[in-house]
Tab-separated table of C-alpha atoms in Angstrom:
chain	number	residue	atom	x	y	z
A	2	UNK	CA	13.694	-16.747	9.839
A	3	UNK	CA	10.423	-17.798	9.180
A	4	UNK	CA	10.578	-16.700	5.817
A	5	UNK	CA	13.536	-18.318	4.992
A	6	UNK	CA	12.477	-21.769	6.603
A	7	UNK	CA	8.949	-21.093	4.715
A	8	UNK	CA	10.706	-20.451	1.444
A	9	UNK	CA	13.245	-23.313	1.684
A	10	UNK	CA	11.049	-26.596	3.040
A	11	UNK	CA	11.231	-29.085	0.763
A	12	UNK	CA	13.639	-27.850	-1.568
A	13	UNK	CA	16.612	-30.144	-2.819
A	14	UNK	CA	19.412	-29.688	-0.359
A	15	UNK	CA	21.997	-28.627	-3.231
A	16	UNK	CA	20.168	-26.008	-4.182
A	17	UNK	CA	19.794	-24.303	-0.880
A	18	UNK	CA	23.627	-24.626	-0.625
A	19	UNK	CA	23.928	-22.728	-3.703
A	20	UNK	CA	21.579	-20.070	-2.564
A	21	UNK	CA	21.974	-19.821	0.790
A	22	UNK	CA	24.835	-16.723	1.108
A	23	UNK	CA	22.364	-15.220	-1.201
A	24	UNK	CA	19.003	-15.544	0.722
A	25	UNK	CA	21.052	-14.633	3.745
A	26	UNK	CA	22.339	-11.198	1.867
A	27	UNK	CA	18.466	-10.399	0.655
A	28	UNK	CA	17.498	-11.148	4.266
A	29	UNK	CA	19.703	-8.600	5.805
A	30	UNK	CA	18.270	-6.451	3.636
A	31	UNK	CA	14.858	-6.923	2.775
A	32	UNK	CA	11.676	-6.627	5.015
A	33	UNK	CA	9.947	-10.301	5.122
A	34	UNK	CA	7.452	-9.625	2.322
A	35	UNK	CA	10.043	-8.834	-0.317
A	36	UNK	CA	12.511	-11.578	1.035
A	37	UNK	CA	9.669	-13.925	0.824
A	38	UNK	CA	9.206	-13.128	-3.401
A	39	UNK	CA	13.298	-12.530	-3.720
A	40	UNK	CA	14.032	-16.433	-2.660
A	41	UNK	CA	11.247	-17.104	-4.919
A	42	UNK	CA	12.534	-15.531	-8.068
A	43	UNK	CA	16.230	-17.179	-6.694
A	44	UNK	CA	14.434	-20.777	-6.592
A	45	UNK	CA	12.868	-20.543	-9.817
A	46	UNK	CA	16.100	-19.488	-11.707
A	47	UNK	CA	18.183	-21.829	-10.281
A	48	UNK	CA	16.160	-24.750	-11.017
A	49	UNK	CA	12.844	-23.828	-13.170
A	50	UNK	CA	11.716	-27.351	-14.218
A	51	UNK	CA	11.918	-27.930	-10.467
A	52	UNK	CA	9.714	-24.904	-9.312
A	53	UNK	CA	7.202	-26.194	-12.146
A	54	UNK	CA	6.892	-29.659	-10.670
A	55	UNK	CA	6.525	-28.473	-6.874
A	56	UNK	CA	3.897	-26.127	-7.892
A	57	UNK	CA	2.019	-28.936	-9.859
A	58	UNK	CA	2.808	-31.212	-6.939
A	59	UNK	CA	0.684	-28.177	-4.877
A	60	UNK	CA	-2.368	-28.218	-6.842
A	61	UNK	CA	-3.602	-31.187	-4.729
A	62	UNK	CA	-3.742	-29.003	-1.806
A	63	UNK	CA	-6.200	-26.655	-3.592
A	64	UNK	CA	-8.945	-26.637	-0.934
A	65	UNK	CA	-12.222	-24.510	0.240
A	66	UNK	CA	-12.772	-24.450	4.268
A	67	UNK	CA	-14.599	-22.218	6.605
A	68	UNK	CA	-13.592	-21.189	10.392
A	69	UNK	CA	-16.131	-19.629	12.801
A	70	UNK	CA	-15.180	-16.249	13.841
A	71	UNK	CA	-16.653	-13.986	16.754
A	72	UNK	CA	-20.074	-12.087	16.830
A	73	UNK	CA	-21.745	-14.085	14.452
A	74	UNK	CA	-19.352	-14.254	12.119
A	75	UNK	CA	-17.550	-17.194	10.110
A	76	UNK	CA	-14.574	-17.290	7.599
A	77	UNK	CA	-14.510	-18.807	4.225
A	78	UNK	CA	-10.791	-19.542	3.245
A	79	UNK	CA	-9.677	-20.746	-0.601
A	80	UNK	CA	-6.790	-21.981	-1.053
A	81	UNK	CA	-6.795	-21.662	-5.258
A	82	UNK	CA	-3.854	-21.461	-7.745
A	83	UNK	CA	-1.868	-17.856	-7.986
A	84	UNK	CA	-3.892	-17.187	-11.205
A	85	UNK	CA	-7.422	-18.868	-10.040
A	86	UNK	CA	-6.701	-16.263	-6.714
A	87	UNK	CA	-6.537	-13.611	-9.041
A	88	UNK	CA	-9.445	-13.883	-11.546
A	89	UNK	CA	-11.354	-14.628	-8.489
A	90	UNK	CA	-10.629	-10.909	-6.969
A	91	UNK	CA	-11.203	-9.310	-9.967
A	92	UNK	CA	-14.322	-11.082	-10.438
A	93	UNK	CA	-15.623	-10.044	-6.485
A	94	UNK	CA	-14.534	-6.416	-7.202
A	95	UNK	CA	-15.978	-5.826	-10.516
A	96	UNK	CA	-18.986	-6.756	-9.207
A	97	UNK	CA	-18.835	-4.797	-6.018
A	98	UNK	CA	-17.895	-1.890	-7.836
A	99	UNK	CA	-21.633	-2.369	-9.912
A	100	UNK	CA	-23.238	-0.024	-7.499
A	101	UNK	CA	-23.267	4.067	-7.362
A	102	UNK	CA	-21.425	5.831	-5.093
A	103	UNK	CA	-24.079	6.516	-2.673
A	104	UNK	CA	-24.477	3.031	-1.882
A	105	UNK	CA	-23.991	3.282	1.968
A	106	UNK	CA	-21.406	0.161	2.536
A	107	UNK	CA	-17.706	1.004	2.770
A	108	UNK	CA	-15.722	-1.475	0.110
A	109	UNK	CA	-14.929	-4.463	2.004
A	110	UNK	CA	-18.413	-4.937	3.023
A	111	UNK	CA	-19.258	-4.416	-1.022
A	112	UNK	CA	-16.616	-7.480	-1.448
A	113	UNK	CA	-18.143	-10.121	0.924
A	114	UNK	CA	-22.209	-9.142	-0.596
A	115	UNK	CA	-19.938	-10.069	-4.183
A	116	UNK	CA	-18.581	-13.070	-3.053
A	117	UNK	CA	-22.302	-13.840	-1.881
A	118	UNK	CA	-23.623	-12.601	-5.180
A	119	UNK	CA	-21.107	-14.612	-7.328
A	120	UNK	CA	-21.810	-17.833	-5.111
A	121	UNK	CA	-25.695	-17.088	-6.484
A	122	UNK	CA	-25.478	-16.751	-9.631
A	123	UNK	CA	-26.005	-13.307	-9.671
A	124	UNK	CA	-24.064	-10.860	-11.603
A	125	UNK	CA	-23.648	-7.852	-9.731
A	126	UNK	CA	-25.412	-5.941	-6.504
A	127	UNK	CA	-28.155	-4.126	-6.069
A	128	UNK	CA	-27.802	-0.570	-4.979
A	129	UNK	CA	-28.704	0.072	-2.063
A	130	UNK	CA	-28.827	4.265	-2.319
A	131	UNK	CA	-32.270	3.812	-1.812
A	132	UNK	CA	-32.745	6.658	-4.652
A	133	UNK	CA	-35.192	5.998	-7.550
A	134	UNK	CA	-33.145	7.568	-10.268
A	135	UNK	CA	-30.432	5.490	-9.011
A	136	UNK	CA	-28.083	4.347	-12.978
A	137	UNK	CA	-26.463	1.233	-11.542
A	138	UNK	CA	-27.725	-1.458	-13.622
A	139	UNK	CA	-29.817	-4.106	-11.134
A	140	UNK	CA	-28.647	-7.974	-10.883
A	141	UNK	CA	-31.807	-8.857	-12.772
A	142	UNK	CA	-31.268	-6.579	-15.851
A	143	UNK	CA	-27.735	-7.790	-16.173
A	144	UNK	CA	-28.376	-11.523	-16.125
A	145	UNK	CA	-29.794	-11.722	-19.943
A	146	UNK	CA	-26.375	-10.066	-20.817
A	147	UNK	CA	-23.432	-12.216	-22.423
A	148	UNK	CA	-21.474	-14.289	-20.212
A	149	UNK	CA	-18.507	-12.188	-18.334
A	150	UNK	CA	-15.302	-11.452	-19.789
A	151	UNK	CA	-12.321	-13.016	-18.159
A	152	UNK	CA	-10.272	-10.868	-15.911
A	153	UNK	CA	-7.854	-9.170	-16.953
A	154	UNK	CA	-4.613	-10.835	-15.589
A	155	UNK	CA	-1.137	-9.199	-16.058
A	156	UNK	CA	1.543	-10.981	-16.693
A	157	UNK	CA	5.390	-9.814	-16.610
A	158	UNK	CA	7.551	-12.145	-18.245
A	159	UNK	CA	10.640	-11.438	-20.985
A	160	UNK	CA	9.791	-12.388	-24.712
A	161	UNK	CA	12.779	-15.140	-24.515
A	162	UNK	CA	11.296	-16.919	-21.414
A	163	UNK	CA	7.843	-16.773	-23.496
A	164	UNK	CA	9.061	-18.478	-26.559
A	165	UNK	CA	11.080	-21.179	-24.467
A	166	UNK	CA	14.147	-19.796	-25.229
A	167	UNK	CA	15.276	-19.296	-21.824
A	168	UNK	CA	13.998	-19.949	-18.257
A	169	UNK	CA	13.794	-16.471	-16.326
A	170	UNK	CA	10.943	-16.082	-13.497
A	171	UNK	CA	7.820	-14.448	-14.327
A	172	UNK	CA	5.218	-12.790	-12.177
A	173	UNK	CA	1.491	-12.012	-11.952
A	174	UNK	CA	0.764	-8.846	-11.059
A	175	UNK	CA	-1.294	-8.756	-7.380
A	176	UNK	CA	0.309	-12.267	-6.445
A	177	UNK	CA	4.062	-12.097	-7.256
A	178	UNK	CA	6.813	-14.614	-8.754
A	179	UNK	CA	5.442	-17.374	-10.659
A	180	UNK	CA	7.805	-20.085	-12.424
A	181	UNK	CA	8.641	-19.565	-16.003
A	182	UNK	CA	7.068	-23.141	-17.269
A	183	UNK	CA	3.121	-21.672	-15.461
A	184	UNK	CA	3.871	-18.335	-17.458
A	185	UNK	CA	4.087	-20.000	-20.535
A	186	UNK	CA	0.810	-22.394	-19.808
A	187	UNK	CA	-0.962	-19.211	-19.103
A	188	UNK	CA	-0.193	-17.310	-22.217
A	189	UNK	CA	-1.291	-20.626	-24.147
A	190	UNK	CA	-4.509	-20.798	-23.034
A	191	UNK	CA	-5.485	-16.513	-22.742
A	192	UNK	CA	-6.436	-13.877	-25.157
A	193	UNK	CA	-3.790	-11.443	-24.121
A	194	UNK	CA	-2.277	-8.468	-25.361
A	195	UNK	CA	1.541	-7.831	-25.292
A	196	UNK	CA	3.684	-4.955	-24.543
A	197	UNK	CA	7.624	-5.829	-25.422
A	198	UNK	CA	9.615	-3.353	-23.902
A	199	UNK	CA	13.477	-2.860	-22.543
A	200	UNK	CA	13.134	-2.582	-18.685
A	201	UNK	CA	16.596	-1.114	-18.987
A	202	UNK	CA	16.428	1.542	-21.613
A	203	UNK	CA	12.817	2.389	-20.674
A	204	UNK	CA	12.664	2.303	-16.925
A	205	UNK	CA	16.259	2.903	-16.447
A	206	UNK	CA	17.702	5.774	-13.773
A	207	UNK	CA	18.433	9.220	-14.529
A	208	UNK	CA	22.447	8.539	-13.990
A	209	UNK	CA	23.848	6.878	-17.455
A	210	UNK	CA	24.769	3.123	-16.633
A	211	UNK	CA	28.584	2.217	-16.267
A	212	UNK	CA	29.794	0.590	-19.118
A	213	UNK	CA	31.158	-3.132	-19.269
A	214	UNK	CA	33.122	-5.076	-21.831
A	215	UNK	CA	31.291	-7.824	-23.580
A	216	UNK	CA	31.309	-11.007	-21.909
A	217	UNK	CA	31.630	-14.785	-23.663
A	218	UNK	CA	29.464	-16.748	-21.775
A	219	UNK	CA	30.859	-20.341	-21.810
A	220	UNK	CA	28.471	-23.477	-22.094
A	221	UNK	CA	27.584	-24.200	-18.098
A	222	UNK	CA	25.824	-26.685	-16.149
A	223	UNK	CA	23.353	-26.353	-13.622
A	224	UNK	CA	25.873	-25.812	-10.609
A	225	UNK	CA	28.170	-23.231	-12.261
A	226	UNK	CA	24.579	-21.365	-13.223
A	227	UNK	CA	24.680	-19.127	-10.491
A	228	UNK	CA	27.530	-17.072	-12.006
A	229	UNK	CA	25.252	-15.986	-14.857
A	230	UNK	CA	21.970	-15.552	-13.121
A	231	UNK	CA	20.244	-12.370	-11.985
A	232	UNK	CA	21.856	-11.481	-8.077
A	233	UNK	CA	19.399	-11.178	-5.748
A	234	UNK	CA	18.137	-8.358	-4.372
A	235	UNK	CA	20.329	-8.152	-1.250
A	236	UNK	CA	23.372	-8.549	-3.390
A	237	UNK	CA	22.011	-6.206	-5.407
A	238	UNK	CA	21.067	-3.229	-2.857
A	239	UNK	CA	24.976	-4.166	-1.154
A	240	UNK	CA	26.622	-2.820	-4.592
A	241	UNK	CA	24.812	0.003	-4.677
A	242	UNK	CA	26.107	0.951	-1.231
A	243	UNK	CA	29.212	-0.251	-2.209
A	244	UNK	CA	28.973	2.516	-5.240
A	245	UNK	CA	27.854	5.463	-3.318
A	246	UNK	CA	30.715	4.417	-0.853
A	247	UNK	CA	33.152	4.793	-3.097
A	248	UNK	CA	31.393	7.607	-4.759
A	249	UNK	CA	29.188	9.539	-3.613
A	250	UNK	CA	28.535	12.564	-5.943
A	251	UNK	CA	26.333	9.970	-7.870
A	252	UNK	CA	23.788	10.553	-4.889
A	253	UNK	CA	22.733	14.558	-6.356
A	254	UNK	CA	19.362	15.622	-7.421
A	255	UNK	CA	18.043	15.162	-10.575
A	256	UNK	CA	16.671	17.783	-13.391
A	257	UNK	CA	13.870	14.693	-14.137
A	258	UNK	CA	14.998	14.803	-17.645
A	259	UNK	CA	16.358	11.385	-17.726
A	260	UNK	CA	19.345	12.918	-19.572
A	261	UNK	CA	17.165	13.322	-22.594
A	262	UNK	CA	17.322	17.029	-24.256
A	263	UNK	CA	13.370	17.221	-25.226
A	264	UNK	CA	10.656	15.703	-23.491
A	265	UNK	CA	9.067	12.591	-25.653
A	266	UNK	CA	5.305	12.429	-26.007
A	267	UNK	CA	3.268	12.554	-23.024
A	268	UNK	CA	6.052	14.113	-20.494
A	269	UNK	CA	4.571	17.425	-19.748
A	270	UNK	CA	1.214	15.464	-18.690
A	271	UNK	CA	1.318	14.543	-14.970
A	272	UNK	CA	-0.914	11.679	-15.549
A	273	UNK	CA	1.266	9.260	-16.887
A	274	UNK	CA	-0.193	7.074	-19.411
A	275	UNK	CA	-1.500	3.229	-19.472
A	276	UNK	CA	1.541	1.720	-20.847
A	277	UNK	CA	3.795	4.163	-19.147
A	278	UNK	CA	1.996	3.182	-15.700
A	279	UNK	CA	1.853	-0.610	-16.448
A	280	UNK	CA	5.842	0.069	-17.126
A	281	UNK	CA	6.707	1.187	-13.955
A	282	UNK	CA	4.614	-1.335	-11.688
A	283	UNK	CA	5.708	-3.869	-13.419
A	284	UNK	CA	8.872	-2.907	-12.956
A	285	UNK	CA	9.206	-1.620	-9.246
A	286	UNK	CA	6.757	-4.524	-7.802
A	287	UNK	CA	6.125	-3.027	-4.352
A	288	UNK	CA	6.377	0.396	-2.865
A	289	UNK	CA	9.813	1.579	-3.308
A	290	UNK	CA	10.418	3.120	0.494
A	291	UNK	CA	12.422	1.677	2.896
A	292	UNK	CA	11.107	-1.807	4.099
A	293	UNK	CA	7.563	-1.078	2.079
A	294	UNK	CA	5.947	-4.531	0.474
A	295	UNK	CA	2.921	-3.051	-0.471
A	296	UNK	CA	2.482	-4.212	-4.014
A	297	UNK	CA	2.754	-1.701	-7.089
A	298	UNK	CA	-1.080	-2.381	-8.174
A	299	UNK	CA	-1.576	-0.832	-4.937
A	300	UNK	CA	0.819	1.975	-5.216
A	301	UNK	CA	0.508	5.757	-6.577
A	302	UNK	CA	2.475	7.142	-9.266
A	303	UNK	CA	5.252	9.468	-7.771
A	304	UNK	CA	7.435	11.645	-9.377
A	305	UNK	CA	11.066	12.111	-8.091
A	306	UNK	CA	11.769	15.245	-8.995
A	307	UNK	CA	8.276	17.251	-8.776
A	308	UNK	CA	6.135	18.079	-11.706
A	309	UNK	CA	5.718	21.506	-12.309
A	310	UNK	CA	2.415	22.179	-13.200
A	311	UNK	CA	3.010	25.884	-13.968
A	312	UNK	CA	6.063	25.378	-16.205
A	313	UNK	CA	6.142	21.506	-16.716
A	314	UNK	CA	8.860	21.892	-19.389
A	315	UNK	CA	11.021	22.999	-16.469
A	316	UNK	CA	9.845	20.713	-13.871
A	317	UNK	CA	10.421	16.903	-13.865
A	318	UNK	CA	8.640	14.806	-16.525
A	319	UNK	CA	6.542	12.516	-16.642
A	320	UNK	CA	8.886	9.412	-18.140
A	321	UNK	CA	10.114	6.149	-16.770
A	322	UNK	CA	13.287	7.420	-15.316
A	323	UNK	CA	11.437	9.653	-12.590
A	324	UNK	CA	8.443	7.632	-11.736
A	325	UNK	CA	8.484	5.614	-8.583
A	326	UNK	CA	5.637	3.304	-6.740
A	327	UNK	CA	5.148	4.491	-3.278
A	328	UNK	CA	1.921	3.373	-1.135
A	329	UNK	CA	-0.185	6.284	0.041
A	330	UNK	CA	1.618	6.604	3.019
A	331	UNK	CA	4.781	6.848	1.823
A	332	UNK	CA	4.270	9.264	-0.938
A	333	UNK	CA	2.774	11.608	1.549
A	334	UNK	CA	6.450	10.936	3.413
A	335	UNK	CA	8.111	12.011	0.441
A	336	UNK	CA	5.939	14.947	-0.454
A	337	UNK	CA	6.426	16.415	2.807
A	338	UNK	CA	10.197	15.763	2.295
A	339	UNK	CA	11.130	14.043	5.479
A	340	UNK	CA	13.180	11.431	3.250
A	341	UNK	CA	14.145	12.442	-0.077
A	342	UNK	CA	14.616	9.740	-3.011
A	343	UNK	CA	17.766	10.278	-5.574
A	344	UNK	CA	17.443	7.342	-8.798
A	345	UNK	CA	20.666	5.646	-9.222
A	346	UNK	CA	21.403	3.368	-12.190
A	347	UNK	CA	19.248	0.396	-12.614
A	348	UNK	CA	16.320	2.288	-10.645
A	349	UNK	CA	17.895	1.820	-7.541
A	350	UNK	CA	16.762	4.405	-5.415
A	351	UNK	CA	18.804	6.212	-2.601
A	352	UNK	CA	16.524	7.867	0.216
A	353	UNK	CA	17.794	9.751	3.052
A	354	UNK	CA	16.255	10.802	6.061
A	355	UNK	CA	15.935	14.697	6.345
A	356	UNK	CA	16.201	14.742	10.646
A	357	UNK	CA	19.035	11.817	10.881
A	358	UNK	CA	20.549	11.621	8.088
A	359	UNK	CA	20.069	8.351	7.703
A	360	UNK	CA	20.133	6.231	4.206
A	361	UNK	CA	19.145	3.576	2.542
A	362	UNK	CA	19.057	2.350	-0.827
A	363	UNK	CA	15.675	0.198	-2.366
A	364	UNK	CA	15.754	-1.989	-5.665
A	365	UNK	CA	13.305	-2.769	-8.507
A	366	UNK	CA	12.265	-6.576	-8.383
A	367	UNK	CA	12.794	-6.423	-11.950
A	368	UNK	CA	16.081	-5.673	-13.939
């Protein structure tokens, strides 16, 4: 409820009357962290040029503030925009990750010296090994070197929304949905690199995708949109059930093939590669288990049907169609087959639970 009252303040009434059987269908379904992102992306295709103009509206309330904790310690809270947020973690963990690996602090301790180190001037740590042969560079030595490269910020957004040409939401990788108008002012101003791709002949399922007859989409206004906008993901995961329902040989274990009679470059690897990776977290979003929100940058590589690293030919490849995301947790759920995961069209993903027999079914926050 919170999420939905969180997600909804301050939005124009007619809008939440269009939405609302549809936030209430993602919240039956969804765990609070994906509902929160799903009435996002709903928001911001209903009414984009709205979303823009709250967000700019929230740049005022951009803030720095500290709180004193316990034991001698204190918080310093930011309150930045999604992409400011961003660059500034990549910024504290590039330059917590400038010492060796026998520096004695454990990672988050690494961040907070950063932060410190950032606040400074400075452009990295110093080591703290204690060793004399020790190869990280020190703070000193790095400070006559050019001025730090920008971090790397990835962007998902489709090549029509880019070019204006339509009005789809967007997302930054580590943060989540982002309006398509703040997509577009970040491309303008970045050095970026793109990678066009079909999400759904690339990271579709193993199962071929039902056929439909073309559709003539007449000339609508804003409150007949809804008919031609992407469902949300509760309406989304409640067709799949209605599918396997009505027929449920389409829940069956896959070769890993993706249907495809040889295995394209790089499928016999198990490593997938960078573009390949980037693919499927950009696609999936978050941890595909049950009720999982932890983000895809956070995620490991799975593959559906195992890789066979004694006959990989025969095993299941390494291609979009039998990846997943799944946290470290999770995966090791999966590996030890107390739920097993079947891909469905669309990468929906039907698991079932080895002891009860229970199922559910988990969607992509993309396609």
């Amino acid at each position: 409820m919170r999420k939905i009252v969180d997600g909804l303040t301050g939005v124009d009434p007619e809008a939440i009357a269009a939405l609302e059987r549809r936030v209430l269908a993602s919240a039956h379904r969804l765990p609070p962290g994906q509902l929160e992102r799903d009435i996002e992306r709903q928001l911001f295709a209903y009414d984009p040029d709205a979303a823009a103009e709250r967000r700019r509206k929230m740049l005022e309330h951009r803030d720095v503030r500290t709180r004193a904790d316990r034991h001698g310690l204190a918080q310093l809270q930011a309150t930045l925009s999604a992409n400011e947020a961003v660059e500034a973690l990549g910024l504290i963990n590039e330059a917590a990750g400038s010492v060796c690996n026998h520096d004695p602090r454990n990672a988050s301790t690494r961040r907070a010296d950063a932060l410190v180190a950032l606040l400074h001037g400075e452009n990295g740590l110093t080591c703290q090994c204690g060793s004399e042969t020790c190869e990280a560079v020190s703070p000193a030595s790095r400070s006559t070197a050019p001025s730090r490269r920008k971090p790397l910020l990835h962007i998902v957004c489709d090549l029509p929304t880019l070019l204006g040409l339509t009005s789809d939401p967007a997302s930054i990788d580590g943060y989540g949905p982002i309006d398509p108008d703040f997509a577009r002012e970040l491309a303008a101003d970045s050095t970026w690199q793109a990678l066009f791709v079909d999400f759904r002949s690339q990271a579709a399922g193993n199962r071929p995708r039902r056929q439909h007859a073309p559709t003539v989409l007449p000339l609508v206004t804003r409150r007949d949109r809804l008919s031609r906008e992407p469902k949300g993901c509760g309406d989304r995961i409640r067709a799949m059930q209605r599918l396997v329902a009505r027929a449920p040989d389409i829940v069956r274990r896959s070769d890993g093939h993706g249907a495809q009679p040889d295995p394209p470059p790089g499928a016999l690897t198990y490593t997938p590669g960078a573009a390949l990776a980037a693919l499927v977290r950009a696609v999936d979003g978050h941890c595909r288990f049950p009720g999982c929100s932890v983000p895809a940058n956070r995620c490991q590589l799975d593959h559906i049907t195992e890789f066979d690293p004694s006959d990989p030919r025969r095993g299941g490849w390494t291609i979009a169609s039998n990846l997943q995301c799944l946290c470290r947790h999770h995966h090791q759920v999966k590996t030890y087959r107390l739920w097993t995961p079947v891909m469905l069209e669309d990468r929906a993903i039907h698991w079932t639970d080895k002891t009860s027999g229970l199922t559910a079914v988990t969607v992509p926050e993309r396609i």
